[in-house]
Coordinates of C-alpha atoms and ligand atoms in Angstrom, one line a residue:
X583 CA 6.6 15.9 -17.2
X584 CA 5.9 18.9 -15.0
X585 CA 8.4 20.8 -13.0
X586 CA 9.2 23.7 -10.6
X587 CA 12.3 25.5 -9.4
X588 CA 15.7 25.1 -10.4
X589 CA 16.4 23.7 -14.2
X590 CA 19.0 21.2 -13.3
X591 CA 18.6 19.1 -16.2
X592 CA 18.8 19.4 -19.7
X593 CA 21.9 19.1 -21.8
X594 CA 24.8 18.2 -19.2
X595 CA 27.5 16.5 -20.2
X596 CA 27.5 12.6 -20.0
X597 CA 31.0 11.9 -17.3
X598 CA 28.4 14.0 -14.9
X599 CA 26.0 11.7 -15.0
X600 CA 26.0 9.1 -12.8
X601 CA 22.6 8.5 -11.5
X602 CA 19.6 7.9 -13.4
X603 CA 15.8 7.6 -12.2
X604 CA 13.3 6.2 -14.4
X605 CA 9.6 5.6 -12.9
X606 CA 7.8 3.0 -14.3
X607 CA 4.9 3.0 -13.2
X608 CA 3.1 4.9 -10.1
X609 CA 4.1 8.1 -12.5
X610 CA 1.1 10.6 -12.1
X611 CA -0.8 7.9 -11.3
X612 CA -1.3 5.8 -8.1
X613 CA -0.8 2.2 -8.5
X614 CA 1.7 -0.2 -10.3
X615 CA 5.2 1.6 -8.2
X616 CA 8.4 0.6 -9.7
X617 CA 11.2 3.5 -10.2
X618 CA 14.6 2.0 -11.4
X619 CA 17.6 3.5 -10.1
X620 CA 21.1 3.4 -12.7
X621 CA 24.1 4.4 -11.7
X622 CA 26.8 4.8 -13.7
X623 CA 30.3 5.1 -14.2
X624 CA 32.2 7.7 -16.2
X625 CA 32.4 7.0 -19.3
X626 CA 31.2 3.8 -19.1
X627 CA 28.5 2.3 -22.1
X628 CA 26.2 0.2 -19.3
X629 CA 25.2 1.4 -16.0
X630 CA 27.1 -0.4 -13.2
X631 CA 24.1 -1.3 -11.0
X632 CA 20.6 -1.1 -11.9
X633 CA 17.8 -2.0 -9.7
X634 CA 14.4 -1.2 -8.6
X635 CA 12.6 0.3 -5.8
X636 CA 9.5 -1.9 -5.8
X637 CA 7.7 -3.7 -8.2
X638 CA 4.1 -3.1 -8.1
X639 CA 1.0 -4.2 -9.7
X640 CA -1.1 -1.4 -11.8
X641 CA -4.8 -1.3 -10.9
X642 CA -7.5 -0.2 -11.9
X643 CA -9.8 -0.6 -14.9
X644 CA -9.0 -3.9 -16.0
X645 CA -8.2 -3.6 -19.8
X646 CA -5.3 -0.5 -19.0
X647 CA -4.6 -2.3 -16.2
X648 CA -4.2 -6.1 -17.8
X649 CA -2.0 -4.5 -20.7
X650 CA 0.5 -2.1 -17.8
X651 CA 1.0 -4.8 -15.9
X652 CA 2.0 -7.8 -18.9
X653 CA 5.3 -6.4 -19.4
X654 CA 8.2 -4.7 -18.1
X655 CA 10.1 -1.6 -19.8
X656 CA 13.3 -3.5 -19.3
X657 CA 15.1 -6.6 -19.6
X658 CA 14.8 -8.5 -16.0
X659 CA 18.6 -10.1 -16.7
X660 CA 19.9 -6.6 -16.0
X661 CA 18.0 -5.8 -12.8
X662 CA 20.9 -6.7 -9.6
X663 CA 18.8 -6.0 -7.2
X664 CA 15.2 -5.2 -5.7
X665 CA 14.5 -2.9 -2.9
X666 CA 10.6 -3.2 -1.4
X667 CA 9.4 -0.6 0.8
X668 CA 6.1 -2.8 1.7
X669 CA 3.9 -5.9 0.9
X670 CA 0.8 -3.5 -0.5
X671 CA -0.1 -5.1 -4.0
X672 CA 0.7 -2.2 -6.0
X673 CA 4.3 -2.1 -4.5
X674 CA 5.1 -5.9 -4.5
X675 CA 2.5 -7.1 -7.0
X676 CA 5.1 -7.8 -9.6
X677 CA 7.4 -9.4 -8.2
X678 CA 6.3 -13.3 -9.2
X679 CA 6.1 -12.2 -13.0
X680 CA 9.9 -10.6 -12.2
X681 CA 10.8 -14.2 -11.3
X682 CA 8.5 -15.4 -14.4
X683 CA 10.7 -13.9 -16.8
X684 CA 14.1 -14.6 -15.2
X685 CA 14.7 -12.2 -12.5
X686 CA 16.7 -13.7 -9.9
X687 CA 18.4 -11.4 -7.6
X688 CA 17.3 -10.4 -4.0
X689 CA 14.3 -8.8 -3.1
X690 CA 15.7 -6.5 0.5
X691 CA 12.7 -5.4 2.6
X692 CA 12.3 -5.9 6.3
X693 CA 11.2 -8.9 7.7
X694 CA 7.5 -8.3 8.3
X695 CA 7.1 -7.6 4.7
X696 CA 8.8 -10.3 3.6
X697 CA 5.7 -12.8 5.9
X698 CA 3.4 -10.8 4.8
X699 CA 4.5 -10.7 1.0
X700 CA 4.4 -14.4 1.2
X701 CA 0.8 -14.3 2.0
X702 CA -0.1 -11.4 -0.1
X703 CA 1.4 -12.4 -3.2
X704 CA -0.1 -16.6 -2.8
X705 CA -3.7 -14.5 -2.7
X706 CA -2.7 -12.1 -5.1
X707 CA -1.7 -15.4 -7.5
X708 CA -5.0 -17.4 -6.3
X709 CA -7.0 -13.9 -7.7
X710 CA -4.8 -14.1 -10.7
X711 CA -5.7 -17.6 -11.5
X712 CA -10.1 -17.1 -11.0
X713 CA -9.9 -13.9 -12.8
X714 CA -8.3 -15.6 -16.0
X715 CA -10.3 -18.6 -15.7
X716 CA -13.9 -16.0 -15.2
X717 CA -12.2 -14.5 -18.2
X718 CA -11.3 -17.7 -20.5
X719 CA -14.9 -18.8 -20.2
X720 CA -16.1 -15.7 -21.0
X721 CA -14.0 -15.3 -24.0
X722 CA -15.0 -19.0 -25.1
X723 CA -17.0 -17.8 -28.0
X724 CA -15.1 -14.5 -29.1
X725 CA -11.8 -14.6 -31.4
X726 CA -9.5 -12.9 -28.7
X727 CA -7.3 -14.7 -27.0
X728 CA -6.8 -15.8 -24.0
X729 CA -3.2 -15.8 -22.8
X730 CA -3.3 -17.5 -19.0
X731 CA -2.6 -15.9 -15.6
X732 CA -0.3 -13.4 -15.2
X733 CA 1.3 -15.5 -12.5
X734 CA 0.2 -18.4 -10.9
X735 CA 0.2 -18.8 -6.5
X736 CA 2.6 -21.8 -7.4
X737 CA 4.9 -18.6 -9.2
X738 CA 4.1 -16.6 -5.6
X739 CA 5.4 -18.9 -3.9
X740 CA 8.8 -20.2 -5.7
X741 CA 9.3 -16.4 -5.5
X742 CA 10.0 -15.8 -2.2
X743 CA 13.2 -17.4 -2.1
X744 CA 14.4 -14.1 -3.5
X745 CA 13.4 -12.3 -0.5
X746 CA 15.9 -11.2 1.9
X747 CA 14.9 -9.9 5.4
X748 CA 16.8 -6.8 7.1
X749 CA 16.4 -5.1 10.0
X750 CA 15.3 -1.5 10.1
X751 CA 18.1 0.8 10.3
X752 CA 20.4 -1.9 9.3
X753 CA 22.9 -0.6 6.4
X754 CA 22.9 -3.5 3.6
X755 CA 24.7 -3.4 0.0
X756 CA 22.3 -3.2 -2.9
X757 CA 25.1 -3.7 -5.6
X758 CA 28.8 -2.7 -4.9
X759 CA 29.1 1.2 -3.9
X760 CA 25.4 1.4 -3.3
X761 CA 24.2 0.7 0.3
X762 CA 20.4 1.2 1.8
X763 CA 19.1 1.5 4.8
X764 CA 15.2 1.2 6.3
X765 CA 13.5 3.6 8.2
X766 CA 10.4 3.4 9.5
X767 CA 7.2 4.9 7.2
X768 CA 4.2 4.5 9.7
X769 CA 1.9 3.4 6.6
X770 CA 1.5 -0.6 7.3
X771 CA 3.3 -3.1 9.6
X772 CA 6.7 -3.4 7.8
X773 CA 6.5 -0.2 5.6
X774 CA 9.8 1.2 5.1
X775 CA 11.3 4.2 3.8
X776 CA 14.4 4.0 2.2
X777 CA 17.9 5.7 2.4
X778 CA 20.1 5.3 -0.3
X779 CA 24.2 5.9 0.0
X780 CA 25.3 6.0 -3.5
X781 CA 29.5 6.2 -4.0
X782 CA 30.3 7.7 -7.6
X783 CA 33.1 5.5 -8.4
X784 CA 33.3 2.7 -5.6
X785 CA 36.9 1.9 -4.6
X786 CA 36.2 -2.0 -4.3
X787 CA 33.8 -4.7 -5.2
X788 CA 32.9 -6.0 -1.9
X789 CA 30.0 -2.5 -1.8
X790 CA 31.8 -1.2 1.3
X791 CA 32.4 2.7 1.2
X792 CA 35.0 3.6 -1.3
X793 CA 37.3 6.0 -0.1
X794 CA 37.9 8.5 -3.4
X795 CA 34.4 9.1 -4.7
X796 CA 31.9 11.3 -3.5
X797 CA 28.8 10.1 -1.9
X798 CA 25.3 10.9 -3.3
X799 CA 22.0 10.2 -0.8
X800 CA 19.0 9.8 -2.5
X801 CA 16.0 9.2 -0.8
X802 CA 12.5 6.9 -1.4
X803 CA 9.3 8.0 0.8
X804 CA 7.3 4.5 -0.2
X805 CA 3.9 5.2 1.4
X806 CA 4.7 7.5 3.7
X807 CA 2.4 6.8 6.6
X808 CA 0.5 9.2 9.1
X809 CA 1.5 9.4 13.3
X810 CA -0.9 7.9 15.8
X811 CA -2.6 5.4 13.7
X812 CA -2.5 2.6 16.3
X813 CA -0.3 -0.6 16.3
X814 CA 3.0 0.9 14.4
X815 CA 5.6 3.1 14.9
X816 CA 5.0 6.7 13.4
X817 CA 6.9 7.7 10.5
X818 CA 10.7 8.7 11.0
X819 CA 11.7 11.5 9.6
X820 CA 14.3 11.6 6.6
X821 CA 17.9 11.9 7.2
X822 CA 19.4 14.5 4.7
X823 CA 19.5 13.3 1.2
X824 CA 20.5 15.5 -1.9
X825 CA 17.4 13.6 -3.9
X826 CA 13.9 12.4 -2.9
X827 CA 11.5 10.6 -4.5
X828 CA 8.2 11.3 -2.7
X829 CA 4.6 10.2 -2.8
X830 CA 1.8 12.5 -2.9
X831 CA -1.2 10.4 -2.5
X832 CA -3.1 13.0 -0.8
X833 CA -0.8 15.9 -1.8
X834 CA -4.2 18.4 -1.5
X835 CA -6.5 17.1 0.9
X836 CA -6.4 17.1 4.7
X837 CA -7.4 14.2 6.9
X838 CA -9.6 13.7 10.2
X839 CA -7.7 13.9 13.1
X840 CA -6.6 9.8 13.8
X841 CA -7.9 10.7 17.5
X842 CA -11.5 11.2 16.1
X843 CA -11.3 7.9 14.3
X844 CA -12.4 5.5 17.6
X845 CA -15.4 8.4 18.5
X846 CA -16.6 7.4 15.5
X847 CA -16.5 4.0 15.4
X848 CA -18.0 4.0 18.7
X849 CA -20.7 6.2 17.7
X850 CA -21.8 4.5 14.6
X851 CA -21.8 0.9 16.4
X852 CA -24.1 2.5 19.4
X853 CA -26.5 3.7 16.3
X854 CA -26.7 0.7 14.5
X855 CA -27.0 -1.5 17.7
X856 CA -29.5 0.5 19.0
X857 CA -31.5 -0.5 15.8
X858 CA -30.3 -4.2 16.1
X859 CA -28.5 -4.0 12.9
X860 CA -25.8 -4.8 10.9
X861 CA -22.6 -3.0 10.8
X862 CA -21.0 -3.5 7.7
X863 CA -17.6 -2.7 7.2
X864 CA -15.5 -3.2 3.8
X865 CA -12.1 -3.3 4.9
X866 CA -8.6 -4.5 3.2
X867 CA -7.2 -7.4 4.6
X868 CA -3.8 -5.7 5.3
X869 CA -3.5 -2.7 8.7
X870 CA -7.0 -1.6 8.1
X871 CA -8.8 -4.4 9.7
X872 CA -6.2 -5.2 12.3
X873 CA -6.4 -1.2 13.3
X874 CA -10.1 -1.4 13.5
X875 CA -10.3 -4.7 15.8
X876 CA -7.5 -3.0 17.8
X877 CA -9.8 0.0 18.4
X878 CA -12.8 -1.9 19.1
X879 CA -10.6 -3.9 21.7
X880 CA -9.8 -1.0 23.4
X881 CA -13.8 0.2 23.5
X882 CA -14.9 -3.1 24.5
X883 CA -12.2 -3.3 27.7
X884 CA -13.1 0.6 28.5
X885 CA -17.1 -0.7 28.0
X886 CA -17.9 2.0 25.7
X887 CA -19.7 0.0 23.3
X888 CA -22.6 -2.8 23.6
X889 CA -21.6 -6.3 23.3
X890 CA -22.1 -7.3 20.0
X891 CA -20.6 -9.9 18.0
X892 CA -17.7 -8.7 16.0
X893 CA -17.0 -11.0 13.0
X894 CA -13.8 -10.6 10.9
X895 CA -14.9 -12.5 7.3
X896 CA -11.7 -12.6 5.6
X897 CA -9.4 -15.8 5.4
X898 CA -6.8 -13.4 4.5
X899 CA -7.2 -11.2 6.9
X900 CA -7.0 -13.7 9.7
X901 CA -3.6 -15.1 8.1
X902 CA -2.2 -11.6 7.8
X903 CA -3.2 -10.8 11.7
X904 CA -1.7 -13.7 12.8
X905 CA 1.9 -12.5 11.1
X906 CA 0.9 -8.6 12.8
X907 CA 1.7 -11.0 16.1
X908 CA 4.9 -12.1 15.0
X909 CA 6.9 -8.9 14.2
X910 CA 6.9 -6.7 17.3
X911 CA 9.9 -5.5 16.3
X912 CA 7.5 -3.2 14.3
X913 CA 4.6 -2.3 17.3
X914 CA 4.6 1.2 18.7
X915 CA 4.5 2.5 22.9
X916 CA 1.1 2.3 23.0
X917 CA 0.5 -1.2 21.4
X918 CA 2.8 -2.3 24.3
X919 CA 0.7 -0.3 27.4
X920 CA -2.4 -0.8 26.0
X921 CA -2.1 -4.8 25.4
X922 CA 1.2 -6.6 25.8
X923 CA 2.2 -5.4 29.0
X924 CA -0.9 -7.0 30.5
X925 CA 0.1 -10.0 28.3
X926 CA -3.3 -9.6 26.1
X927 CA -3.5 -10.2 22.6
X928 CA -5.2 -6.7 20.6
X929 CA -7.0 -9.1 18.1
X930 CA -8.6 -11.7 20.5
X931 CA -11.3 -11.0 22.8
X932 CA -14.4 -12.0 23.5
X933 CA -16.6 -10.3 21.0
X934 CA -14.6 -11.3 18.2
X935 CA -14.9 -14.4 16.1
X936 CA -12.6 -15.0 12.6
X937 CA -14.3 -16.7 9.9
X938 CA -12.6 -19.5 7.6
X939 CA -15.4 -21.4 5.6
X940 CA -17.7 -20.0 3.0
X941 CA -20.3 -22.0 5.0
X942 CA -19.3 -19.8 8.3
X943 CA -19.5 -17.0 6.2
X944 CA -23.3 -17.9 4.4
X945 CA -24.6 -18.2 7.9
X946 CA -23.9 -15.0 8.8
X947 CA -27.1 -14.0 6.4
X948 CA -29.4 -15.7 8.4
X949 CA -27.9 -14.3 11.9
X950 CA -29.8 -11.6 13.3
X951 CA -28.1 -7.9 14.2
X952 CA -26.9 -6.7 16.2
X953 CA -23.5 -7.7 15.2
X954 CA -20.5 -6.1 13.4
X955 CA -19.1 -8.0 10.4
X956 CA -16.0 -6.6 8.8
X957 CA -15.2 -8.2 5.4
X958 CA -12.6 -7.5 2.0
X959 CA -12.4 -6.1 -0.2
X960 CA -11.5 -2.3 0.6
X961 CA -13.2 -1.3 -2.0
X962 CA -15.9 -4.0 -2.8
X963 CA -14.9 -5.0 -6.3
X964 CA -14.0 -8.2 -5.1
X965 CA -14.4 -10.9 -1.9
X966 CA -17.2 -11.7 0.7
X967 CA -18.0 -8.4 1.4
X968 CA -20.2 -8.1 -2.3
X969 CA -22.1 -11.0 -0.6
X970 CA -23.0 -9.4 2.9
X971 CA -23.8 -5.7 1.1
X972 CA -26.5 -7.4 -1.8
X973 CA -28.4 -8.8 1.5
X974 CA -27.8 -5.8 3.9
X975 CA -27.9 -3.1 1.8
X976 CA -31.8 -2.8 1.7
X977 CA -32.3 -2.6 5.1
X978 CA -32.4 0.6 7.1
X979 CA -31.2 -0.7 10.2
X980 CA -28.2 -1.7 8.8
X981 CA -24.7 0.6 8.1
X982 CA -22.5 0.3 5.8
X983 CA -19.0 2.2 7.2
X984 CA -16.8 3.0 4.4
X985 CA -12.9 3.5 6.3
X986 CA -10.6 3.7 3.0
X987 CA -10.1 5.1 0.4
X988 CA -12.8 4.4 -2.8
X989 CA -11.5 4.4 -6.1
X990 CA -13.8 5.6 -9.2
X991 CA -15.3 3.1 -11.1
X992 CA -15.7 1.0 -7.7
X993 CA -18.6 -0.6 -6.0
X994 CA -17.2 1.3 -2.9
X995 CA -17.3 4.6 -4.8
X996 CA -21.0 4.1 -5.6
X997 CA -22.2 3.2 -1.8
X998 CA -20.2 6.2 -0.5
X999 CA -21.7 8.9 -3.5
X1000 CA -24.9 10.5 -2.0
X1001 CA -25.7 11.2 -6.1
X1002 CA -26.5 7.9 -6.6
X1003 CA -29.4 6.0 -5.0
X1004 CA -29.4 2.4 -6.6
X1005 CA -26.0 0.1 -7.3
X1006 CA -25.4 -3.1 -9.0
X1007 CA -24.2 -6.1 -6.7
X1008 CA -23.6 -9.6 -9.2
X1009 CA -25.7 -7.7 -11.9
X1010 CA -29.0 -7.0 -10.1
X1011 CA -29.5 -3.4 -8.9
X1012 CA -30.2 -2.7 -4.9
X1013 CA -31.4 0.5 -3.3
X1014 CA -29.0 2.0 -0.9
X1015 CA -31.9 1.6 2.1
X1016 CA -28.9 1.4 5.1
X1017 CA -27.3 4.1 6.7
X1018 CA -24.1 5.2 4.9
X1019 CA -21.1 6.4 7.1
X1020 CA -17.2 7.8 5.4
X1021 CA -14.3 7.7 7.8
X1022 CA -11.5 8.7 6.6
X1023 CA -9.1 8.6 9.8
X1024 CA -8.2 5.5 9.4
X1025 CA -6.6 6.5 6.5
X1026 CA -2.8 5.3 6.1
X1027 CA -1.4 7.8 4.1
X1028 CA 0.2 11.1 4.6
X1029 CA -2.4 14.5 4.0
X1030 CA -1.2 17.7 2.9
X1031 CA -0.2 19.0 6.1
X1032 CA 1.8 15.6 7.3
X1033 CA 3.7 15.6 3.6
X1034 CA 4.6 19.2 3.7
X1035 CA 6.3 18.5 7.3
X1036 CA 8.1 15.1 6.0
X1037 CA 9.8 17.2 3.1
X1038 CA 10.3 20.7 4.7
X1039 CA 12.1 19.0 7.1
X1040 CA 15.2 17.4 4.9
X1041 CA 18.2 19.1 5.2
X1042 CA 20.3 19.6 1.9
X1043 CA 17.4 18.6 -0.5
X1044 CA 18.0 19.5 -3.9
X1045 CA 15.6 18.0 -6.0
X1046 CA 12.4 16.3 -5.3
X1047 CA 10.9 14.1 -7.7
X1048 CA 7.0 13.4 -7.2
X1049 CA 5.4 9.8 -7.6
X1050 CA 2.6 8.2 -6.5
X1051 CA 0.1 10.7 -7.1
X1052 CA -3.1 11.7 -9.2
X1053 CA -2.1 15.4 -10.9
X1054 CA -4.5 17.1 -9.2
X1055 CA -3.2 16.1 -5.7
X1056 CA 0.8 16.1 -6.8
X1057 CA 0.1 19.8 -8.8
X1058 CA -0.5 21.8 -5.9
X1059 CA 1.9 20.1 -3.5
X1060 CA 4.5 20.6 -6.2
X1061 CA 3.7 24.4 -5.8
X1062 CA 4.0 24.6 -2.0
X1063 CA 7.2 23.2 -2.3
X1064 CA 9.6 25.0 -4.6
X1065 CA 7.8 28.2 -3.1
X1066 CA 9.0 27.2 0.1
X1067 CA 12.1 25.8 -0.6
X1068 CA 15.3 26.3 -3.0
X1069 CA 14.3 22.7 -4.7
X1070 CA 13.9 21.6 -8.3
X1071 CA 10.4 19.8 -8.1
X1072 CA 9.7 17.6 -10.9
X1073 CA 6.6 14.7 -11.6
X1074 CA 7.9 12.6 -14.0
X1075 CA 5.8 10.8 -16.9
X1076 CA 6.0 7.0 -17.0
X1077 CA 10.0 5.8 -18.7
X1078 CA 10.9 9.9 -18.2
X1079 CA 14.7 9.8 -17.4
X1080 CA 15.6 11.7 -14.5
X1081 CA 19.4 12.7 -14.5
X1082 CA 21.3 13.6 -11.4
Ligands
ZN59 ZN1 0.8 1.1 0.6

């Protein structure tokens, strides 16, 4: 563990006690969020609620990431209660192998995550399924063993009957004496942050406020999101709490402006049509490709780019835009002036086409450019996009546009590093001959500047407990913050106990 400020911890007495945190996972690391929240009674032997703030999948390199996700550091049975800030895979990933191994209290989120989960987690169990099978065959002739899919979509889907929608700002009981509430997080359609009201000794079990006890407000960032990005609401600020647990994704780097983000898009789509090319974008299924058609909507209407076929090659991407039309509960201003009011739908217009069959998809190889094709994965380890890089890649007409974040160790990575020249697509090596383009406005998380506003601005925070963050982003932010304010800062280790 690392820590700045106050030393609040250490040996206090158990009767003062009553809330413990314990991450496990997204702890110094990025992926795999679940941080349980105890609370507990005085002198009590068990904690009188337990539950969790999202259950995500770890990923990453697939061995360390295969073993993390297997099993839980507790027994499911004791969990009351799930609370999910949003339907990204490392927040929600878990929750069909929760159910697996007996789990069967809600899941609260809001209702857009709870469509969307549905179709992320039936994909996420489909991947599940090919990547064991891939793996099975592969193992055929070793001694290890091989130990089936971590869930199946059939698990995905029996799952969802746990799920519970709510509306945002809504108060609803977790367990008695602990109530939560949703506020927007600006990050992806349904993202929530949460508010937690916490009663030390609550005065009845039917979870409404006790009267004697004091009450503690902890808060949970999820992925906090940036303002501007188009479609949602901007991220609300957070209420006073006493604890918050905080991500820090990009807790030391600052982002392009979100304005700059349609210049460019425009820009690179002239260039490349100019040269009758392809424009190749990697995108995940999830906000990223619904932001982008919404921006190239809004080009094509104002005529400030050429009319080029625009073709969305994701199956999942099409279900997930069809559920981004369902919730406008969750749309900002703009999403209303610039479409809805004139009774237009952002993701249909002309120049766009959504692909379904593999066929569709094939043919799009033998299509001349100009045209546009956007395609998952994000970060082109997996999905059709491997397919439309291996035959674009070698042509300099053609740009690849890189708008997310690439992990290390990714195919992504290796297209966006200028060090590297050649990269390996289904095991044969191709020469990066097209024009390579980063954006990074289209980012959906919080930079430096947008974190240091979220938490600066909490009145009455005591201790902030970083998550969700490599240490050389979390470090520095960490710094900024318990020089700036009277706070214990602390960035727990995975299972590290946090005692408030
Ligand atoms: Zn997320």
């Amino acid at each position: 563990m690392g820590g700045y400020g106050r030393q609040a911890r250490g040996c206090v007495p158990f009767y003062q006690m009553p809330i413990k945190i314990i991450p496990h996972g997204a702890a110094q690391e990025v992926t795999g969020t679940c941080h349980e929240i105890q609370v507990w009674k005085s002198g009590a032997s068990k904690p009188r609620c337990r539950f969790l703030l999202d259950c995500g999948l770890f990923q990453g390199q697939r061995t360390e990431a295969a073993i993390k996700n297997a099993s839980f550091n507790f027994q499911t049975a004791d969990i009351d209660a799930v609370v999910l800030s949003h339907a990204h895979m490392d927040h929600v990933g878990r929750i069909p192998l929760l159910y697996k191994r007996g789990y069967r209290g809600p899941v609260f989120c809001t209702y857009a995550t709870k469509d969307l989960s549905e179709v992320m987690l039936k994909d996420s169990g489909y991947i599940q399924e090919k990547d064991e099978e891939f793996f099975c065959k592969h193992l055929s002739k070793s001694m290890l063993k091989c130990d089936g899919p971590l869930y199946t979509q059939k698990d995905a889907e029996v799952c969802m009957r746990l799920f519970q929608g709510v509306n945002y700002l809504d108060w609803f009981t977790v367990c008695p004496g602990v109530r939560a509430q949703f506020l927007d997080a600006g990050h992806i359609i349904g993202a929530a942050m949460v508010v937690l009201e916490i009663e030390d000794e609550p005065a009845s079990s039917t979870g409404l406020r006790g009267s004697g006890g004091r009450t503690r407000r902890v808060g949970f960032s999820g992925d906090l999101g940036r303002p501007l990005l188009p479609i949602i609401r901007d991220p609300s600020s957070m209420p006073p709490v006493e604890t918050l647990i905080c991500e820090s994704t990009y807790g030391n780097r600052k982002h392009e402006d979100v304005a700059i983000a349609k210049i460019h898009l425009k820009e690179v789509i002239e260039r490349t049509a100019k040269r009758g090319g392809k424009l190749i974008i990697p995108a995940f299924s999830l906000e990223r490709t619904q932001e982008i058609v919404y921006d190239l909507h809004l080009l094509w209407d104002a005529r400030e780019i050429p009319a080029v076929p625009i073709i969305i090659d994701s199956p999942l991407a099409s279900r997930v835009t069809d559920i981004f039309m369902k919730h406008p509960e969750c749309y900002d201003r703009t999403m209303f002036e610039d479409f809805l009011s004139r009774a237009h739908n952002p993701f249909q217009f002309s120049l766009v086409r959504y692909t379904e069959s593999v066929e569709e998809s094939k043919a799009l190889n033998g299509t001349p450019g100009p045209m546009v094709i956007m395609a998952a994965s994000g970060m082109c380890e997996a999905g059709r996009v491997r397919h439309h890089l291996k035959n674009e890649i070698e042509n300099e007409r053609n740009t690849i546009l890189a708008v997310g974040y690439m992990a290390e160790n990714t195919l992504g990575r290796r297209i966006v590093d200028k060090t590297v020249y050649e990269v390996r697509i289904f095991d044969e090596m191709y020469r990066k001959k097209a024009e390579i383009v980063s954006l990074d406005a289209y980012s959906g998380h919080a930079d430096m500047i947008d974190l240091d506003s979220y938490v600066t601005r909490v009145e009455g925070l005591r201790t902030l407990i970083l998550v969700h963050g490599e240490p050389h982003q979390m470090e520095p932010f960490a710094k900024r913050m318990s020089e700036k304010m009277r706070v214990e800062v602390t960035m727990p280790m995975r299972e590290e106990e946090i005692v408030l």
